[in-house]
């Protein structure tokens, strides 16, 4: 039961995707009604509408793209190039078509008010006033590539899916007897004692013969294979390698300094605080005058005693973002505030307090709290930085110009890398022990472990004709070429080199057999005549709290026949020995309400999944879905 809780997830995950992205596995709105006239052979038919070979190929490519984004270079598109994988993808399409057909048949229509409520449930579309924000909605459409009508269609489809599928999912009921039984099983406690016959204790009784060693060596030959490998010289062309060859003169430095003066200039920085007495610029004249009078009164208090500014801001300011900080706005950047406010800030001297400043938000009292004058770094202070920047630019340009010539030179001078190394002043480096899988002990990010480079390194003309590899772009602005100086064919390590390793492995195996034999004999004797002699101290465990015994022993302990106690059972524990187990007591344990609630939710999910799966299968039959299995037996190449 506990393993079952973790299974059967694929359909639920797929249907969840359908709810969130109703066009998942399909190819636009028009695919819902594609007819048999579509290009390509039909691979299935649902509700009288064809699913063509072309549509399936698009779905396979979409799935490959999705997996490639999720797993990167680890994903092999050949995984989808099988009849089984294609059948699974097709089944997803068929399921959605069947559900869509049922929605249309039942005339499930989403009213406008439901659609509006759906929009309003998305925080990304709601403005500060709690209403639908038109600008945010248009931004969402722009990001997603939808028109307003297209987005509305998709949301109605989504809500229709939710309505239809939710009606099935939400009716799943878990029998109380089942939930109670599972809860009791997970909480049940058993007091046990273990007698472990350790493999190591039997090692002295093992006799390993030459015949056993030879037989193991031949039977496990693959374990002792040494893969083919090469020793190779290689050079790497990149901007860094070319930067050392680039020179920069004083005129270039001076011109760069002048052209990028802003980069070396620190702008003047002003910090301010303010008090806002809010009033709308559309307010009645009387309201504006009332706000102005209040602001004027506050200003007069501050002019008499500037130290009360922060206190009055906390008590009176209508700016929620700054009032708790005593009106502090921090650094005020240019073009960040409304113009009247900004003009006032940049007119004030340090600690000076403004007159009333009116904006569309109301009346402000502003104090400039700090002022840092701008400055320009002298050329001498930034010369090294400028030289480095110019070198980087020149090197990048030189690299772009050199790549094609480098590639041609590697090909035209196939017997050595010396020519290209001399021409571009590149260092020839050497590496050995490179296999078709790279250098196992080195990081996967090492250039020599790049799959494209390894494929080129073991090409026939490189190995057999001793030619240079092609120039391989391994990404990150690096192009690498290599020349094999030594090749070692695949071989098997001599028996003498691995004899001791084999003896050790055989000793472990034979010791484990002897321990298991002895353990089973003792178990048989104890089952006839129970005894506690030789067992370790008792421990109490449960399925949820298995601490105190080896993990491999827990399943055997919990499935032991407890109709008559003490109960005896046993289990082999790989790498350790054989455990003879004595179960002394069984109790219900302590109810764990939190765990019971979690298990109840898991069971409800399983029941809902079962019902939903059965419902979808019924919809397929209702839609008279048929699949052309012959069209799946010859998979097309996956991109």
GROMACS .gro file of C-alpha atoms in nm, residues 159-324:
model
  166
  159UNK     CA    1  -1.199   2.669  -1.667
  160UNK     CA    2  -1.410   2.421  -1.863
  161UNK     CA    3  -1.146   2.153  -1.804
  162UNK     CA    4  -1.143   2.236  -1.434
  163UNK     CA    5  -1.521   2.219  -1.415
  164UNK     CA    6  -1.544   1.883  -1.589
  165UNK     CA    7  -1.247   1.714  -1.423
  166UNK     CA    8  -1.311   1.872  -1.082
  167UNK     CA    9  -1.658   1.721  -1.077
  168UNK     CA   10  -1.491   1.377  -1.089
  169UNK     CA   11  -1.194   1.444  -0.862
  170UNK     CA   12  -1.392   1.612  -0.587
  171UNK     CA   13  -1.629   1.318  -0.545
  172UNK     CA   14  -1.355   1.072  -0.445
  173UNK     CA   15  -1.432   0.925  -0.101
  174UNK     CA   16  -1.180   0.727   0.103
  175UNK     CA   17  -1.345   0.448   0.309
  176UNK     CA   18  -1.278   0.510   0.679
  177UNK     CA   19  -1.192   0.144   0.728
  178UNK     CA   20  -0.911   0.168   0.472
  179UNK     CA   21  -0.768   0.487   0.622
  180UNK     CA   22  -0.789   0.338   0.973
  181UNK     CA   23  -0.617   0.018   0.864
  182UNK     CA   24  -0.329   0.203   0.700
  183UNK     CA   25  -0.288   0.430   1.002
  184UNK     CA   26  -0.267   0.130   1.237
  185UNK     CA   27  -0.015  -0.045   1.011
  186UNK     CA   28   0.213   0.260   0.998
  187UNK     CA   29   0.195   0.319   1.373
  188UNK     CA   30   0.222  -0.045   1.487
  189UNK     CA   31   0.526  -0.104   1.705
  190UNK     CA   32   0.726  -0.425   1.738
  191UNK     CA   33   0.983  -0.507   2.005
  192UNK     CA   34   1.262  -0.704   1.841
  193UNK     CA   35   1.601  -0.852   1.911
  194UNK     CA   36   1.864  -0.919   1.645
  195UNK     CA   37   2.143  -1.171   1.620
  196UNK     CA   38   2.374  -1.069   1.336
  197UNK     CA   39   2.617  -1.324   1.200
  198UNK     CA   40   2.878  -1.100   1.042
  199UNK     CA   41   3.037  -1.193   0.710
  200UNK     CA   42   3.379  -1.090   0.840
  201UNK     CA   43   3.364  -1.355   1.114
  202UNK     CA   44   3.360  -1.628   0.847
  203UNK     CA   45   3.644  -1.497   0.629
  204UNK     CA   46   3.901  -1.724   0.798
  205UNK     CA   47   3.700  -2.029   0.690
  206UNK     CA   48   3.711  -1.937   0.321
  207UNK     CA   49   3.958  -2.107   0.088
  208UNK     CA   50   4.002  -1.934  -0.249
  209UNK     CA   51   4.162  -2.154  -0.516
  210UNK     CA   52   4.335  -2.057  -0.840
  211UNK     CA   53   4.052  -2.216  -1.031
  212UNK     CA   54   3.799  -1.992  -0.855
  213UNK     CA   55   4.009  -1.683  -0.933
  214UNK     CA   56   4.043  -1.774  -1.303
  215UNK     CA   57   3.673  -1.852  -1.334
  216UNK     CA   58   3.579  -1.516  -1.179
  217UNK     CA   59   3.826  -1.337  -1.406
  218UNK     CA   60   3.673  -1.489  -1.719
  219UNK     CA   61   3.312  -1.450  -1.609
  220UNK     CA   62   3.359  -1.084  -1.518
  221UNK     CA   63   3.596  -0.988  -1.800
  222UNK     CA   64   3.413  -0.661  -1.862
  223UNK     CA   65   3.503  -0.543  -1.511
  224UNK     CA   66   3.872  -0.560  -1.593
  225UNK     CA   67   3.867  -0.394  -1.932
  226UNK     CA   68   4.085  -0.091  -1.992
  227UNK     CA   69   3.910   0.132  -2.247
  228UNK     CA   70   4.098   0.265  -2.547
  229UNK     CA   71   4.270   0.592  -2.473
  230UNK     CA   72   4.496   0.852  -2.629
  231UNK     CA   73   4.770   1.091  -2.537
  232UNK     CA   74   4.721   1.415  -2.725
  233UNK     CA   75   4.860   1.762  -2.778
  234UNK     CA   76   4.607   2.041  -2.803
  235UNK     CA   77   4.579   2.417  -2.847
  236UNK     CA   78   4.294   2.646  -2.748
  237UNK     CA   79   4.208   2.963  -2.936
  238UNK     CA   80   4.017   3.221  -2.735
  239UNK     CA   81   4.016   3.594  -2.664
  240UNK     CA   82   4.225   3.549  -2.350
  241UNK     CA   83   4.504   3.379  -2.545
  242UNK     CA   84   4.505   3.663  -2.798
  243UNK     CA   85   4.488   3.941  -2.537
  244UNK     CA   86   4.856   3.895  -2.448
  245UNK     CA   87   4.945   3.975  -2.807
  246UNK     CA   88   4.748   4.300  -2.816
  247UNK     CA   89   4.916   4.635  -2.750
  248UNK     CA   90   4.751   4.962  -2.647
  249UNK     CA   91   4.911   5.309  -2.695
  250UNK     CA   92   4.858   5.628  -2.494
  251UNK     CA   93   4.649   5.792  -2.765
  252UNK     CA   94   4.400   5.505  -2.754
  253UNK     CA   95   4.385   5.531  -2.375
  254UNK     CA   96   4.325   5.907  -2.390
  255UNK     CA   97   4.055   5.874  -2.658
  256UNK     CA   98   3.878   5.601  -2.458
  257UNK     CA   99   3.891   5.815  -2.143
  258UNK     CA  100   3.731   6.110  -2.321
  259UNK     CA  101   3.469   5.903  -2.500
  260UNK     CA  102   3.365   5.727  -2.179
  261UNK     CA  103   3.396   6.017  -1.935
  262UNK     CA  104   3.064   5.931  -1.771
  263UNK     CA  105   3.202   5.589  -1.675
  264UNK     CA  106   3.469   5.757  -1.460
  265UNK     CA  107   3.243   6.024  -1.315
  266UNK     CA  108   3.069   5.998  -0.979
  267UNK     CA  109   2.746   6.194  -0.991
  268UNK     CA  110   2.644   6.432  -0.718
  269UNK     CA  111   2.431   6.251  -0.458
  270UNK     CA  112   2.158   6.415  -0.255
  271UNK     CA  113   1.961   6.261   0.031
  272UNK     CA  114   1.640   6.415   0.158
  273UNK     CA  115   1.344   6.371   0.386
  274UNK     CA  116   0.996   6.514   0.353
  275UNK     CA  117   0.653   6.551   0.503
  276UNK     CA  118   0.353   6.514   0.273
  277UNK     CA  119   0.014   6.663   0.344
  278UNK     CA  120  -0.187   6.482   0.081
  279UNK     CA  121  -0.458   6.645  -0.127
  280UNK     CA  122  -0.563   6.565  -0.482
  281UNK     CA  123  -0.498   6.823  -0.751
  282UNK     CA  124  -0.866   6.769  -0.843
  283UNK     CA  125  -0.988   6.844  -0.490
  284UNK     CA  126  -1.219   7.135  -0.411
  285UNK     CA  127  -1.046   7.470  -0.344
  286UNK     CA  128  -1.154   7.458   0.022
  287UNK     CA  129  -0.989   7.116   0.069
  288UNK     CA  130  -0.670   7.236  -0.097
  289UNK     CA  131  -0.659   7.542   0.128
  290UNK     CA  132  -0.712   7.327   0.437
  291UNK     CA  133  -0.421   7.101   0.336
  292UNK     CA  134  -0.199   7.401   0.258
  293UNK     CA  135  -0.275   7.558   0.593
  294UNK     CA  136  -0.185   7.236   0.776
  295UNK     CA  137   0.141   7.206   0.581
  296UNK     CA  138   0.223   7.574   0.650
  297UNK     CA  139   0.170   7.522   1.023
  298UNK     CA  140   0.404   7.222   1.022
  299UNK     CA  141   0.662   7.420   0.825
  300UNK     CA  142   0.657   7.702   1.082
  301UNK     CA  143   0.714   7.453   1.366
  302UNK     CA  144   1.010   7.303   1.180
  303UNK     CA  145   1.165   7.639   1.101
  304UNK     CA  146   1.156   7.723   1.472
  305UNK     CA  147   1.306   7.385   1.568
  306UNK     CA  148   1.441   7.169   1.280
  307UNK     CA  149   1.509   6.884   1.525
  308UNK     CA  150   1.135   6.802   1.537
  309UNK     CA  151   1.125   6.720   1.161
  310UNK     CA  152   1.137   6.340   1.207
  311UNK     CA  153   0.881   6.346   1.491
  312UNK     CA  154   0.636   6.558   1.293
  313UNK     CA  155   0.684   6.335   0.984
  314UNK     CA  156   0.591   6.024   1.181
  315UNK     CA  157   0.285   6.197   1.327
  316UNK     CA  158   0.160   6.389   1.023
  317UNK     CA  159   0.305   6.271   0.689
  318UNK     CA  160   0.066   6.106   0.447
  319UNK     CA  161   0.347   5.920   0.268
  320UNK     CA  162   0.325   5.562   0.404
  321UNK     CA  163   0.656   5.470   0.247
  322UNK     CA  164   0.863   5.718   0.446
  323UNK     CA  165   0.668   5.840   0.749
  324UNK     CA  166   0.784   5.562   0.982
   0.00000   0.00000   0.00000
